[in-house]
Structures are given as structure tokens and as C-alpha cells.
PDB file of C-alpha atoms and ligand atoms in Angstrom:
ATOM      1  CA  GLY T   1       4.065 -29.948  -2.110  1.00 53.00           C
ATOM      2  CA  GLY T   2       7.430 -28.353  -2.148  1.00 61.00           C
ATOM      3  CA  GLY T   3       9.243 -25.206  -3.116  1.00 82.00           C
ATOM      4  CA  ARG T   4       9.368 -22.193  -0.880  1.00 87.00           C
ATOM      5  CA  ARG T   5       9.549 -22.937   2.805  1.00 94.00           C
ATOM      6  CA  CYS T   6       8.839 -20.418   5.514  1.00 97.00           C
ATOM      7  CA  ARG T   7      11.100 -20.605   8.650  1.00 97.00           C
ATOM      8  CA  ARG T   8      10.873 -18.798  11.978  1.00 98.00           C
ATOM      9  CA  LEU T   9      13.558 -16.086  11.944  1.00 98.00           C
ATOM     10  CA  GLU T  10      15.517 -16.544  15.176  1.00 97.00           C
ATOM     11  CA  GLY T  11      19.004 -17.139  16.692  1.00 96.00           C
ATOM     12  CA  GLU T  12      21.994 -17.244  14.397  1.00 96.00           C
ATOM     13  CA  ALA T  13      19.874 -17.067  11.265  1.00 97.00           C
ATOM     14  CA  ALA T  14      18.286 -13.850  12.450  1.00 98.00           C
ATOM     15  CA  ARG T  15      21.664 -12.315  13.172  1.00 98.00           C
ATOM     16  CA  ALA T  16      22.951 -13.365   9.708  1.00 98.00           C
ATOM     17  CA  VAL T  17      19.841 -12.236   7.738  1.00 98.00           C
ATOM     18  CA  LEU T  18      19.605  -8.872   9.487  1.00 98.00           C
ATOM     19  CA  GLY T  19      23.434  -8.420   9.376  1.00 97.00           C
ATOM     20  CA  ALA T  20      23.406  -8.819   5.546  1.00 98.00           C
ATOM     21  CA  ALA T  21      20.529  -6.468   4.983  1.00 98.00           C
ATOM     22  CA  GLU T  22      21.088  -2.859   3.926  1.00 98.00           C
ATOM     23  CA  ALA T  23      17.498  -1.802   3.819  1.00 98.00           C
ATOM     24  CA  LEU T  24      14.194  -2.866   5.296  1.00 98.00           C
ATOM     25  CA  LEU T  25      10.722  -1.874   3.981  1.00 98.00           C
ATOM     26  CA  PHE T  26       8.011  -1.886   6.593  1.00 98.00           C
ATOM     27  CA  ASP T  27       4.311  -2.304   5.997  1.00 98.00           C
ATOM     28  CA  CYS T  28       2.631  -0.174   8.657  1.00 97.00           C
ATOM     29  CA  ASP T  29      -0.736  -1.302  10.035  1.00 95.00           C
ATOM     30  CA  GLY T  30      -0.394  -4.792  11.497  1.00 95.00           C
ATOM     31  CA  VAL T  31       3.422  -4.541  11.624  1.00 98.00           C
ATOM     32  CA  LEU T  32       4.366  -1.333  13.457  1.00 98.00           C
ATOM     33  CA  TRP T  33       1.002  -0.576  15.012  1.00 97.00           C
ATOM     34  CA  ARG T  34      -2.673  -1.626  15.086  1.00 93.00           C
ATOM     35  CA  GLY T  35      -4.839   1.411  14.718  1.00 89.00           C
ATOM     36  CA  GLU T  36      -3.390   3.934  17.219  1.00 91.00           C
ATOM     37  CA  ALA T  37      -1.499   1.455  19.399  1.00 94.00           C
ATOM     38  CA  ALA T  38       2.187   0.669  18.611  1.00 97.00           C
ATOM     39  CA  VAL T  39       3.080  -3.037  18.560  1.00 97.00           C
ATOM     40  CA  ALA T  40       4.963  -3.679  21.869  1.00 98.00           C
ATOM     41  CA  GLY T  41       8.728  -3.562  21.224  1.00 98.00           C
ATOM     42  CA  ALA T  42       8.423  -2.493  17.593  1.00 98.00           C
ATOM     43  CA  ALA T  43       9.725   1.020  18.111  1.00 98.00           C
ATOM     44  CA  GLU T  44      12.765  -0.352  19.965  1.00 98.00           C
ATOM     45  CA  ALA T  45      13.429  -2.852  17.258  1.00 98.00           C
ATOM     46  CA  LEU T  46      13.396  -0.093  14.553  1.00 98.00           C
ATOM     47  CA  GLY T  47      15.535   2.095  16.770  1.00 98.00           C
ATOM     48  CA  ARG T  48      18.208  -0.627  16.899  1.00 98.00           C
ATOM     49  CA  LEU T  49      18.025  -1.185  13.144  1.00 98.00           C
ATOM     50  CA  ALA T  50      18.428   2.475  12.463  1.00 98.00           C
ATOM     51  CA  ALA T  51      21.416   2.665  14.944  1.00 97.00           C
ATOM     52  CA  ALA T  52      22.923  -0.273  12.993  1.00 97.00           C
ATOM     53  CA  GLY T  53      22.829   1.894   9.888  1.00 97.00           C
ATOM     54  CA  LYS T  54      20.040   0.205   8.027  1.00 98.00           C
ATOM     55  CA  ARG T  55      17.980   2.225   5.605  1.00 98.00           C
ATOM     56  CA  LEU T  56      14.320   2.124   6.837  1.00 98.00           C
ATOM     57  CA  CYS T  57      11.412   2.897   4.511  1.00 98.00           C
ATOM     58  CA  TYR T  58       7.689   2.576   5.036  1.00 98.00           C
ATOM     59  CA  VAL T  59       5.398   1.174   2.371  1.00 98.00           C
ATOM     60  CA  THR T  60       1.619   1.326   2.993  1.00 98.00           C
ATOM     61  CA  ASN T  61      -1.454   0.704   0.839  1.00 98.00           C
ATOM     62  CA  ASN T  62      -3.406   3.158   2.969  1.00 97.00           C
ATOM     63  CA  SER T  63      -4.297   6.172   0.722  1.00 98.00           C
ATOM     64  CA  SER T  64      -5.977   8.205   3.425  1.00 97.00           C
ATOM     65  CA  ARG T  65      -2.786   9.781   4.941  1.00 97.00           C
ATOM     66  CA  THR T  66      -0.049  11.944   3.448  1.00 98.00           C
ATOM     67  CA  ARG T  67       3.676  11.193   3.850  1.00 98.00           C
ATOM     68  CA  GLY T  68       3.891  13.977   6.355  1.00 98.00           C
ATOM     69  CA  ALA T  69       1.082  12.413   8.454  1.00 98.00           C
ATOM     70  CA  TYR T  70       2.923   9.143   8.558  1.00 98.00           C
ATOM     71  CA  THR T  71       6.099  10.793   9.649  1.00 98.00           C
ATOM     72  CA  GLU T  72       4.149  12.469  12.479  1.00 98.00           C
ATOM     73  CA  LYS T  73       2.490   9.142  13.529  1.00 98.00           C
ATOM     74  CA  LEU T  74       5.918   7.420  13.595  1.00 98.00           C
ATOM     75  CA  ARG T  75       7.225  10.144  15.871  1.00 98.00           C
ATOM     76  CA  ARG T  76       4.163  10.107  18.120  1.00 98.00           C
ATOM     77  CA  LEU T  77       4.446   6.367  18.632  1.00 98.00           C
ATOM     78  CA  GLY T  78       8.174   6.529  19.493  1.00 98.00           C
ATOM     79  CA  PHE T  79       9.699   5.159  16.264  1.00 98.00           C
ATOM     80  CA  PRO T  80      13.085   6.459  15.151  1.00 98.00           C
ATOM     81  CA  PRO T  81      12.874   9.778  13.270  1.00 96.00           C
ATOM     82  CA  ALA T  82      11.624   9.432   9.678  1.00 97.00           C
ATOM     83  CA  GLU T  83      11.317  12.032   6.930  1.00 98.00           C
ATOM     84  CA  PRO T  84       8.426  12.281   4.561  1.00 98.00           C
ATOM     85  CA  ARG T  85      10.726  10.996   1.748  1.00 98.00           C
ATOM     86  CA  HIS T  86      11.051   7.666   3.563  1.00 98.00           C
ATOM     87  CA  VAL T  87       7.255   7.096   3.380  1.00 98.00           C
ATOM     88  CA  PHE T  88       5.755   5.436   0.332  1.00 98.00           C
ATOM     89  CA  GLY T  89       2.031   5.517   0.806  1.00 98.00           C
ATOM     90  CA  SER T  90      -0.399   4.657  -2.067  1.00 98.00           C
ATOM     91  CA  ALA T  91      -1.562   8.298  -2.117  1.00 98.00           C
ATOM     92  CA  TYR T  92       1.980   9.589  -2.723  1.00 98.00           C
ATOM     93  CA  CYS T  93       2.804   6.824  -5.297  1.00 98.00           C
ATOM     94  CA  ALA T  94      -0.481   7.431  -7.169  1.00 98.00           C
ATOM     95  CA  ALA T  95       0.309  11.167  -7.454  1.00 98.00           C
ATOM     96  CA  ARG T  96       3.785  10.269  -8.650  1.00 98.00           C
ATOM     97  CA  TYR T  97       2.380   7.871 -11.262  1.00 98.00           C
ATOM     98  CA  LEU T  98      -0.061  10.444 -12.597  1.00 98.00           C
ATOM     99  CA  ARG T  99       2.598  13.180 -12.793  1.00 98.00           C
ATOM    100  CA  GLN T 100       4.566  10.786 -15.034  1.00 97.00           C
ATOM    101  CA  ALA T 101       1.739   9.343 -17.011  1.00 97.00           C
ATOM    102  CA  LEU T 102      -0.384  12.474 -17.714  1.00 97.00           C
ATOM    103  CA  PRO T 103       0.520  15.252 -20.178  1.00 95.00           C
ATOM    104  CA  PRO T 104       1.306  18.630 -18.551  1.00 93.00           C
ATOM    105  CA  GLY T 105      -1.819  20.432 -17.374  1.00 92.00           C
ATOM    106  CA  ALA T 106      -4.038  17.341 -17.526  1.00 97.00           C
ATOM    107  CA  ALA T 107      -6.204  16.773 -14.402  1.00 97.00           C
ATOM    108  CA  ALA T 108      -7.513  13.817 -12.471  1.00 98.00           C
ATOM    109  CA  TYR T 109     -11.041  13.172 -11.278  1.00 97.00           C
ATOM    110  CA  VAL T 110     -10.565  11.889  -7.751  1.00 97.00           C
ATOM    111  CA  LEU T 111     -12.640   9.535  -5.602  1.00 97.00           C
ATOM    112  CA  GLY T 112     -10.634   9.646  -2.387  1.00 97.00           C
ATOM    113  CA  SER T 113      -9.617  11.425   0.780  1.00 96.00           C
ATOM    114  CA  ALA T 114      -8.266  14.924   1.354  1.00 96.00           C
ATOM    115  CA  ALA T 115      -4.812  13.321   1.868  1.00 97.00           C
ATOM    116  CA  LEU T 116      -4.985  11.949  -1.686  1.00 98.00           C
ATOM    117  CA  GLY T 117      -5.798  15.457  -2.924  1.00 97.00           C
ATOM    118  CA  ALA T 118      -2.901  16.910  -0.966  1.00 98.00           C
ATOM    119  CA  GLU T 119      -0.431  14.495  -2.448  1.00 98.00           C
ATOM    120  CA  LEU T 120      -1.706  15.343  -5.948  1.00 98.00           C
ATOM    121  CA  GLU T 121      -1.213  18.994  -5.188  1.00 97.00           C
ATOM    122  CA  ALA T 122       2.344  18.374  -3.883  1.00 98.00           C
ATOM    123  CA  ALA T 123       3.113  16.514  -7.162  1.00 97.00           C
ATOM    124  CA  GLY T 124       1.632  19.328  -9.222  1.00 97.00           C
ATOM    125  CA  VAL T 125      -1.266  17.301 -10.623  1.00 98.00           C
ATOM    126  CA  PRO T 126      -4.455  19.307 -10.972  1.00 97.00           C
ATOM    127  CA  HIS T 127      -7.510  17.533  -9.659  1.00 96.00           C
ATOM    128  CA  LEU T 128     -11.302  17.611  -9.179  1.00 93.00           C
ATOM    129  CA  GLY T 129     -12.586  16.242  -6.027  1.00 77.00           C
ATOM    130  CA  PRO T 130     -12.110  14.860  -3.432  1.00 68.00           C
ATOM    131  CA  GLY T 131     -15.238  15.974  -1.720  1.00 63.00           C
ATOM    132  CA  PRO T 132     -18.965  15.407  -2.280  1.00 61.00           C
ATOM    133  CA  ALA T 133     -20.049  15.210  -5.855  1.00 63.00           C
ATOM    134  CA  ALA T 134     -22.118  18.165  -7.155  1.00 64.00           C
ATOM    135  CA  LEU T 135     -25.602  16.981  -8.117  1.00 66.00           C
ATOM    136  CA  PRO T 136     -27.282  18.876 -10.969  1.00 67.00           C
ATOM    137  CA  GLY T 137     -30.684  17.431 -10.218  1.00 71.00           C
ATOM    138  CA  PRO T 138     -32.663  15.046  -8.042  1.00 73.00           C
ATOM    139  CA  ALA T 139     -32.577  11.937 -10.234  1.00 79.00           C
ATOM    140  CA  PRO T 140     -29.601   9.772 -11.379  1.00 78.00           C
ATOM    141  CA  ALA T 141     -30.546  10.460 -15.013  1.00 80.00           C
ATOM    142  CA  ASP T 142     -29.983  14.156 -14.300  1.00 79.00           C
ATOM    143  CA  TRP T 143     -26.467  13.438 -13.097  1.00 77.00           C
ATOM    144  CA  ALA T 144     -25.537  12.434 -16.597  1.00 78.00           C
ATOM    145  CA  ARG T 145     -25.848  16.100 -17.463  1.00 79.00           C
ATOM    146  CA  ALA T 146     -23.408  17.340 -14.826  1.00 79.00           C
ATOM    147  CA  PRO T 147     -20.598  19.435 -16.446  1.00 82.00           C
ATOM    148  CA  LEU T 148     -17.424  17.599 -17.350  1.00 89.00           C
ATOM    149  CA  ASP T 149     -14.061  19.300 -17.079  1.00 93.00           C
ATOM    150  CA  PRO T 150     -12.220  19.034 -20.428  1.00 93.00           C
ATOM    151  CA  ALA T 151      -8.842  18.889 -18.597  1.00 96.00           C
ATOM    152  CA  VAL T 152      -9.564  15.544 -16.918  1.00 96.00           C
ATOM    153  CA  ARG T 153      -7.502  12.740 -18.437  1.00 97.00           C
ATOM    154  CA  ALA T 154      -7.561  10.239 -15.487  1.00 98.00           C
ATOM    155  CA  VAL T 155      -9.856   8.828 -12.874  1.00 98.00           C
ATOM    156  CA  LEU T 156      -8.124   8.003  -9.623  1.00 98.00           C
ATOM    157  CA  VAL T 157      -9.844   5.808  -7.044  1.00 98.00           C
ATOM    158  CA  GLY T 158      -8.592   5.680  -3.438  1.00 98.00           C
ATOM    159  CA  PHE T 159     -10.183   5.156   0.017  1.00 98.00           C
ATOM    160  CA  ASP T 160     -13.279   7.347  -0.150  1.00 97.00           C
ATOM    161  CA  GLU T 161     -15.615   7.438   2.820  1.00 95.00           C
ATOM    162  CA  HIS T 162     -18.008   9.587   0.668  1.00 93.00           C
ATOM    163  CA  PHE T 163     -18.067   7.201  -2.259  1.00 95.00           C
ATOM    164  CA  SER T 164     -21.477   7.552  -3.909  1.00 91.00           C
ATOM    165  CA  TYR T 165     -23.555   6.549  -6.922  1.00 89.00           C
ATOM    166  CA  ALA T 166     -23.218  10.210  -8.287  1.00 87.00           C
ATOM    167  CA  LYS T 167     -19.409   9.930  -8.130  1.00 91.00           C
ATOM    168  CA  LEU T 168     -19.561   6.545  -9.940  1.00 93.00           C
ATOM    169  CA  CYS T 169     -21.739   8.147 -12.659  1.00 91.00           C
ATOM    170  CA  GLN T 170     -19.185  10.993 -13.097  1.00 92.00           C
ATOM    171  CA  ALA T 171     -16.248   8.590 -13.143  1.00 95.00           C
ATOM    172  CA  LEU T 172     -17.908   6.521 -15.867  1.00 95.00           C
ATOM    173  CA  ARG T 173     -18.623   9.591 -17.945  1.00 93.00           C
ATOM    174  CA  TYR T 174     -14.951  10.648 -17.834  1.00 95.00           C
ATOM    175  CA  LEU T 175     -13.857   7.149 -18.587  1.00 96.00           C
ATOM    176  CA  GLN T 176     -16.178   6.853 -21.627  1.00 94.00           C
ATOM    177  CA  ARG T 177     -15.275  10.160 -23.119  1.00 88.00           C
ATOM    178  CA  GLY T 178     -13.524   9.847 -26.500  1.00 74.00           C
ATOM    179  CA  GLY T 179     -14.251   6.111 -26.564  1.00 74.00           C
ATOM    180  CA  GLY T 180     -12.342   5.721 -23.346  1.00 70.00           C
ATOM    181  CA  ALA T 181      -8.907   6.166 -24.960  1.00 78.00           C
ATOM    182  CA  GLY T 182      -8.185   9.543 -23.527  1.00 89.00           C
ATOM    183  CA  CYS T 183      -8.735   8.758 -19.812  1.00 96.00           C
ATOM    184  CA  LEU T 184      -6.556   6.606 -17.529  1.00 97.00           C
ATOM    185  CA  LEU T 185      -8.096   4.525 -14.764  1.00 98.00           C
ATOM    186  CA  VAL T 186      -5.843   4.298 -11.665  1.00 98.00           C
ATOM    187  CA  GLY T 187      -6.574   2.682  -8.253  1.00 98.00           C
ATOM    188  CA  THR T 188      -4.435   3.139  -5.176  1.00 98.00           C
ATOM    189  CA  ASN T 189      -4.823  -0.458  -3.977  1.00 98.00           C
ATOM    190  CA  ARG T 190      -7.066  -3.546  -3.993  1.00 98.00           C
ATOM    191  CA  ASP T 191      -7.263  -4.400  -0.292  1.00 96.00           C
ATOM    192  CA  HIS T 192     -10.827  -5.610  -0.073  1.00 94.00           C
ATOM    193  CA  ARG T 193     -11.294  -5.541   3.725  1.00 93.00           C
ATOM    194  CA  LEU T 194      -9.830  -3.543   6.560  1.00 91.00           C
ATOM    195  CA  PRO T 195      -9.841  -5.774   9.579  1.00 85.00           C
ATOM    196  CA  LEU T 196     -10.903  -4.277  12.941  1.00 85.00           C
ATOM    197  CA  GLU T 197     -10.329  -5.769  16.426  1.00 80.00           C
ATOM    198  CA  GLY T 198     -12.283  -8.936  17.242  1.00 82.00           C
ATOM    199  CA  GLY T 199     -12.716 -10.319  13.727  1.00 82.00           C
ATOM    200  CA  ALA T 200     -14.890  -7.426  12.436  1.00 90.00           C
ATOM    201  CA  ALA T 201     -13.950  -5.673   9.190  1.00 92.00           C
ATOM    202  CA  ILE T 202     -14.960  -2.712   6.981  1.00 95.00           C
ATOM    203  CA  PRO T 203     -14.847  -2.687   3.154  1.00 97.00           C
ATOM    204  CA  GLY T 204     -11.507  -1.648   1.702  1.00 97.00           C
ATOM    205  CA  THR T 205     -10.569   0.446  -1.385  1.00 98.00           C
ATOM    206  CA  GLY T 206     -10.636  -2.691  -3.549  1.00 98.00           C
ATOM    207  CA  CYS T 207     -14.470  -2.637  -3.371  1.00 98.00           C
ATOM    208  CA  LEU T 208     -14.548   0.912  -4.752  1.00 98.00           C
ATOM    209  CA  VAL T 209     -12.059   0.136  -7.481  1.00 98.00           C
ATOM    210  CA  LYS T 210     -14.119  -2.851  -8.542  1.00 98.00           C
ATOM    211  CA  ALA T 211     -17.243  -0.722  -8.732  1.00 98.00           C
ATOM    212  CA  VAL T 212     -15.601   1.702 -11.164  1.00 98.00           C
ATOM    213  CA  GLU T 213     -13.961  -1.146 -13.133  1.00 98.00           C
ATOM    214  CA  THR T 214     -17.356  -2.838 -13.508  1.00 98.00           C
ATOM    215  CA  ALA T 215     -19.073   0.350 -14.663  1.00 97.00           C
ATOM    216  CA  ALA T 216     -16.242   1.236 -17.133  1.00 97.00           C
ATOM    217  CA  GLU T 217     -15.727  -2.315 -18.359  1.00 97.00           C
ATOM    218  CA  ARG T 218     -11.955  -1.934 -18.008  1.00 96.00           C
ATOM    219  CA  GLU T 219      -9.178  -2.807 -15.560  1.00 98.00           C
ATOM    220  CA  ALA T 220      -7.432  -0.188 -13.395  1.00 98.00           C
ATOM    221  CA  PHE T 221      -3.758   0.232 -13.058  1.00 98.00           C
ATOM    222  CA  ILE T 222      -3.018  -0.411  -9.395  1.00 98.00           C
ATOM    223  CA  VAL T 223      -0.229   1.568  -7.726  1.00 98.00           C
ATOM    224  CA  GLY T 224       0.039  -0.191  -4.363  1.00 98.00           C
ATOM    225  CA  LYS T 225       1.257  -3.644  -3.216  1.00 98.00           C
ATOM    226  CA  PRO T 226       1.492  -6.239  -4.696  1.00 98.00           C
ATOM    227  CA  ASN T 227       2.215  -4.223  -7.810  1.00 98.00           C
ATOM    228  CA  ARG T 228       5.933  -3.620  -8.175  1.00 97.00           C
ATOM    229  CA  TYR T 229       5.254   0.071  -8.898  1.00 98.00           C
ATOM    230  CA  MET T 230       5.485   0.842  -5.254  1.00 98.00           C
ATOM    231  CA  PHE T 231       8.835  -0.905  -4.917  1.00 98.00           C
ATOM    232  CA  ASP T 232      10.045   0.868  -8.063  1.00 97.00           C
ATOM    233  CA  CYS T 233       9.307   4.217  -6.453  1.00 98.00           C
ATOM    234  CA  VAL T 234      11.488   3.218  -3.494  1.00 98.00           C
ATOM    235  CA  VAL T 235      14.292   2.031  -5.794  1.00 97.00           C
ATOM    236  CA  SER T 236      14.251   5.152  -7.897  1.00 95.00           C
ATOM    237  CA  GLU T 237      14.510   7.401  -4.863  1.00 96.00           C
ATOM    238  CA  PHE T 238      16.940   5.405  -2.728  1.00 97.00           C
ATOM    239  CA  ASN T 239      18.873   3.176  -5.126  1.00 89.00           C
ATOM    240  CA  ILE T 240      18.412   0.082  -2.829  1.00 96.00           C
ATOM    241  CA  ASP T 241      19.629  -3.346  -3.907  1.00 98.00           C
ATOM    242  CA  PRO T 242      16.732  -5.879  -3.832  1.00 98.00           C
ATOM    243  CA  ALA T 243      19.078  -8.705  -2.873  1.00 98.00           C
ATOM    244  CA  ARG T 244      19.958  -6.766   0.267  1.00 98.00           C
ATOM    245  CA  THR T 245      16.490  -5.578   1.200  1.00 98.00           C
ATOM    246  CA  ILE T 246      13.929  -7.203   3.565  1.00 98.00           C
ATOM    247  CA  MET T 247      10.218  -6.653   3.068  1.00 98.00           C
ATOM    248  CA  VAL T 248       8.344  -6.929   6.435  1.00 98.00           C
ATOM    249  CA  GLY T 249       4.586  -7.300   6.279  1.00 98.00           C
ATOM    250  CA  ASP T 250       1.510  -8.910   7.808  1.00 98.00           C
ATOM    251  CA  ARG T 251      -0.412  -9.643   4.614  1.00 97.00           C
ATOM    252  CA  LEU T 252       0.483 -12.423   2.124  1.00 98.00           C
ATOM    253  CA  ASP T 253      -1.350 -11.171  -0.981  1.00 97.00           C
ATOM    254  CA  THR T 254       0.050  -7.673  -0.845  1.00 98.00           C
ATOM    255  CA  ASP T 255       3.298  -7.323   1.227  1.00 98.00           C
ATOM    256  CA  ILE T 256       4.761 -10.803   0.788  1.00 98.00           C
ATOM    257  CA  LEU T 257       3.672 -11.222  -2.817  1.00 98.00           C
ATOM    258  CA  MET T 258       5.270  -7.888  -3.806  1.00 98.00           C
ATOM    259  CA  GLY T 259       8.449  -8.731  -1.924  1.00 98.00           C
ATOM    260  CA  ASN T 260       8.751 -12.241  -3.560  1.00 98.00           C
ATOM    261  CA  ASN T 261       7.982 -10.814  -7.021  1.00 98.00           C
ATOM    262  CA  CYS T 262      10.647  -8.129  -6.592  1.00 98.00           C
ATOM    263  CA  GLY T 263      13.399 -10.426  -5.407  1.00 98.00           C
ATOM    264  CA  LEU T 264      13.357  -9.191  -1.749  1.00 98.00           C
ATOM    265  CA  THR T 265      13.843 -11.330   1.357  1.00 98.00           C
ATOM    266  CA  THR T 266      10.288 -11.549   2.831  1.00 98.00           C
ATOM    267  CA  LEU T 267       9.468 -11.589   6.503  1.00 98.00           C
ATOM    268  CA  LEU T 268       5.872 -12.105   7.803  1.00 98.00           C
ATOM    269  CA  THR T 269       4.849 -10.877  11.184  1.00 98.00           C
ATOM    270  CA  LEU T 270       1.879 -12.533  12.881  1.00 98.00           C
ATOM    271  CA  THR T 271       0.716  -9.277  14.620  1.00 96.00           C
ATOM    272  CA  GLY T 272      -1.644  -8.511  11.807  1.00 94.00           C
ATOM    273  CA  VAL T 273      -4.121 -10.228   9.498  1.00 93.00           C
ATOM    274  CA  THR T 274      -2.316 -13.572   8.741  1.00 96.00           C
ATOM    275  CA  THR T 275      -2.099 -16.827  10.643  1.00 96.00           C
ATOM    276  CA  LEU T 276       0.684 -19.442  10.331  1.00 97.00           C
ATOM    277  CA  GLU T 277      -1.997 -21.982   9.207  1.00 98.00           C
ATOM    278  CA  GLU T 278      -2.670 -19.898   6.011  1.00 98.00           C
ATOM    279  CA  VAL T 279       1.144 -19.937   5.270  1.00 98.00           C
ATOM    280  CA  GLN T 280       1.207 -23.703   5.795  1.00 97.00           C
ATOM    281  CA  GLY T 281      -1.683 -24.166   3.374  1.00 97.00           C
ATOM    282  CA  HIS T 282       0.076 -22.254   0.624  1.00 98.00           C
ATOM    283  CA  GLN T 283       3.376 -23.993   1.352  1.00 96.00           C
ATOM    284  CA  GLU T 284       1.846 -27.472   0.946  1.00 96.00           C
ATOM    285  CA  SER T 285       0.207 -26.484  -2.337  1.00 95.00           C
ATOM    286  CA  ASP T 286       1.901 -27.169  -5.698  1.00 93.00           C
ATOM    287  CA  CYS T 287       0.145 -24.181  -7.285  1.00 95.00           C
ATOM    288  CA  PRO T 288       2.801 -21.607  -8.344  1.00 95.00           C
ATOM    289  CA  ALA T 289       0.430 -18.690  -7.468  1.00 96.00           C
ATOM    290  CA  ARG T 290       0.100 -19.984  -3.953  1.00 97.00           C
ATOM    291  CA  GLN T 291       3.861 -20.650  -3.604  1.00 97.00           C
ATOM    292  CA  SER T 292       4.554 -16.995  -4.393  1.00 97.00           C
ATOM    293  CA  LEU T 293       2.539 -16.043  -1.255  1.00 98.00           C
ATOM    294  CA  VAL T 294       4.935 -17.977   1.065  1.00 98.00           C
ATOM    295  CA  PRO T 295       7.368 -15.741   2.958  1.00 98.00           C
ATOM    296  CA  ASP T 296      10.971 -16.625   3.503  1.00 98.00           C
ATOM    297  CA  TYR T 297      10.642 -16.086   7.251  1.00 98.00           C
ATOM    298  CA  TYR T 298       8.131 -15.309   9.976  1.00 98.00           C
ATOM    299  CA  VAL T 299       8.178 -13.869  13.465  1.00 98.00           C
ATOM    300  CA  ASP T 300       5.350 -13.629  15.971  1.00 98.00           C
ATOM    301  CA  SER T 301       6.167  -9.933  16.245  1.00 98.00           C
ATOM    302  CA  ILE T 302       9.034  -7.677  14.986  1.00 98.00           C
ATOM    303  CA  ALA T 303       9.898  -7.363  18.717  1.00 98.00           C
ATOM    304  CA  ASP T 304      11.227 -10.889  18.389  1.00 98.00           C
ATOM    305  CA  LEU T 305      14.113  -9.414  16.364  1.00 97.00           C
ATOM    306  CA  LEU T 306      15.455  -7.609  19.496  1.00 97.00           C
ATOM    307  CA  PRO T 307      17.735 -10.409  20.683  1.00 96.00           C
ATOM    308  CA  ALA T 308      19.403 -10.520  17.206  1.00 96.00           C
ATOM    309  CA  LEU T 309      19.931  -6.766  17.262  1.00 96.00           C
ATOM    310  CA  GLY T 310      22.047  -6.697  20.493  1.00 89.00           C
ATOM    311  CA  ASP T 311      21.608  -4.095  23.164  1.00 69.00           C
TER     312      ASP T 311
HETATM  313  N1  PLP F   1      -6.257   1.187   3.246  1.00 56.56           N
HETATM  314  C1  PLP F   1      -6.847   1.823   4.300  1.00 56.56           C
HETATM  315  C2  PLP F   1      -7.847   2.854   4.058  1.00 56.56           C
HETATM  316  C3  PLP F   1      -6.381   1.547   5.599  1.00 56.56           C
HETATM  317  O1  PLP F   1      -6.941   2.184   6.637  1.00 56.56           O
HETATM  318  C4  PLP F   1      -5.411   0.571   5.805  1.00 56.56           C
HETATM  319  C5  PLP F   1      -4.908   0.200   7.146  1.00 56.56           C
HETATM  320  O2  PLP F   1      -5.225   0.918   8.125  1.00 56.56           O
HETATM  321  C6  PLP F   1      -4.876  -0.106   4.675  1.00 56.56           C
HETATM  322  C7  PLP F   1      -5.327   0.239   3.436  1.00 56.56           C
HETATM  323  C8  PLP F   1      -3.792  -1.088   4.776  1.00 56.56           C
HETATM  324  O3  PLP F   1      -2.531  -0.461   5.126  1.00 56.56           O
HETATM  325  P1  PLP F   1      -1.131  -1.206   5.187  1.00 56.56           P
HETATM  326  O4  PLP F   1      -0.664  -1.438   3.743  1.00 56.56           O
HETATM  327  O5  PLP F   1      -0.269  -0.233   5.999  1.00 56.56           O
HETATM  328  O6  PLP F   1      -1.366  -2.473   5.969  1.00 56.56           O
HETATM  329 CA1   CA F   2      -0.598  -4.277   6.904  1.00 56.56          CA
END
């Protein structure tokens, strides 16, 4: 094989790469923290990057928190102060997408969390749900008679702990209305598993998006990584130069793929879901799709950047 090669970012190269960067985009879970615990040394590394004048933004596929909640979590875990406008979560980006794509006054039918609803409200997009679906009768065939809101022109699927067959029925009915032409199908992200400690995992939003796509026989527009829409949101709000931006992530098929596709320098950290063996497998392959998953650099943890960032 040959093509992209992933090198450990250390020493002189680390000083040069970080010195040339104007902006860094950080994936959150697996890079800055795992669940509620900050990655050791991560807050100090970001503190030094901020002190060096770097623009720091946060890009996460997790649709179950608002921008404000991320800002609060960063503060709680000791990261340098961030403002909600620096946080690009898939809930915020989905709301932004629908505000642009829907005609004024059109509403979204939402399978998702309260945070997704809050971001839609902040963007001025009317919505039905989130929350439990209203059931007009005891049997699934009755659910096909539940009232439909004529204002709905999009179905939005995010992380929904209360996903149900009844909601799937309602989503399909909106998506079929008018032959399907009048209703957008949007998903926040396709992460299919959320890893837990010790190798366990729970199903991710990708499973829910797939269920709606299967029912509707159409493909959703995906807002989150690896789609470049999320990066385009950052660019349009901060005017950053891709050639001077580093994407830091723990996942190859979302973080690193988006970074490579958008012309960013990509840095993998091994504190999350990916092992170096996976990177080596892609690197040795001649398949272009696998080559685009290979990051430019890796570190065991972003704390390894501390020596390159001085005192
Ligand atoms: N979606 C959900 C619901 C999550 O809880 C998480 C991680 O906690 C993710 C997606 C992945 O988030 P990130 O892109 O920050 O790794
Ligand atoms: Ca991650």
C-alpha cells in the first residue's frame, strides 16, 4: 500500500505543526473527556493553546446537549472558558440547517432529546416533539389515524431515548405526505454505537436514522461528522482557513474522515474508540476509501502535546 502515512506528533514536528495552526477543532467525548471524567492533562493542553492565541472550537455528533450545556461542562471540567458560539453540536447544526432549508413557519417533527428541541427553539424553527408520541388507540393500525400537523415539512432524527414504533409510524406518515416531495428527512449523525467502559456499547443515533430511512425508502441528509456541513457551519461563523486548522478526534469514520475531506490537518488521539492497529490496516490498504480514514498524525493523548506548548 502507500499514500497517506500517519506519524506520531512529537518533538520538533509537534512544535512546527501547532505553531502554524490558527484554529483547532476538538471532538469532545474520547478526546477531552470520557463520560464525566476529563482526560488527564487535556484541560492544561487546551489552556496553553488558548494562551497561545489559537481559536478553539468544539465539534460533537452528540445531539443530546445544547451549546450552553457543553460550555458548562467545559467549565466544570477545568477547560479554558468557551462561549456557546464556539460549540458546534449536531443539535445546533441541525437546527441551523432546518432554519435555512425550511420555508418560514414550516415545522419539524422531531425524534430526539429535549436539547434538540431547545436548539430548534433558539433557531426559531417550530417543532412537534420531542416527547412521547400521542397514541390515538391501542393497536398500531389505529396510530395511522393520529392527527398530522399541516405545518410539518421535515422529519428530524437525533438521539432519542424514547424512540418507539408509534413515532416511526408518525415519521413515515409525514414523509409520505404529498408523495414525499414536501417533507425533508434529516439526521443529526450516523454513529451506530456509543462505546461504554470495558468494551460494552449502546446503540447510537445511526440505528434510529436507519429505521426511519428503511421505513421511508429514502436517504436522510446527515448534519454531523463526517459530513462537511458541520465544518461549513464553523467556517461561516469564524472564517477559519482549512489549511491552518487542525481537527482533533478519536474516531476515524467521523472526525478524521471529515477533516481529511475538508482539507484540515488531522490528529487522532488514542484516548477514545480507535486503536493504532486500525490505522495501520487502513494505511496498508490501496483502497481510496480506506486511505481517507488515515490521519496525518496521532498522539496517545492530547496531554502529549504539553511539551510542544512550552510552560
Ligand atoms: N451521540 C451521543 C448520543 C453521544 O452520547 C455521543 C458521545 O457521548 C456521541 C454521539 C459522540 O460524540 P462525539 O462526536 O463528541 O464523540
Ligand atoms: Ca468522539
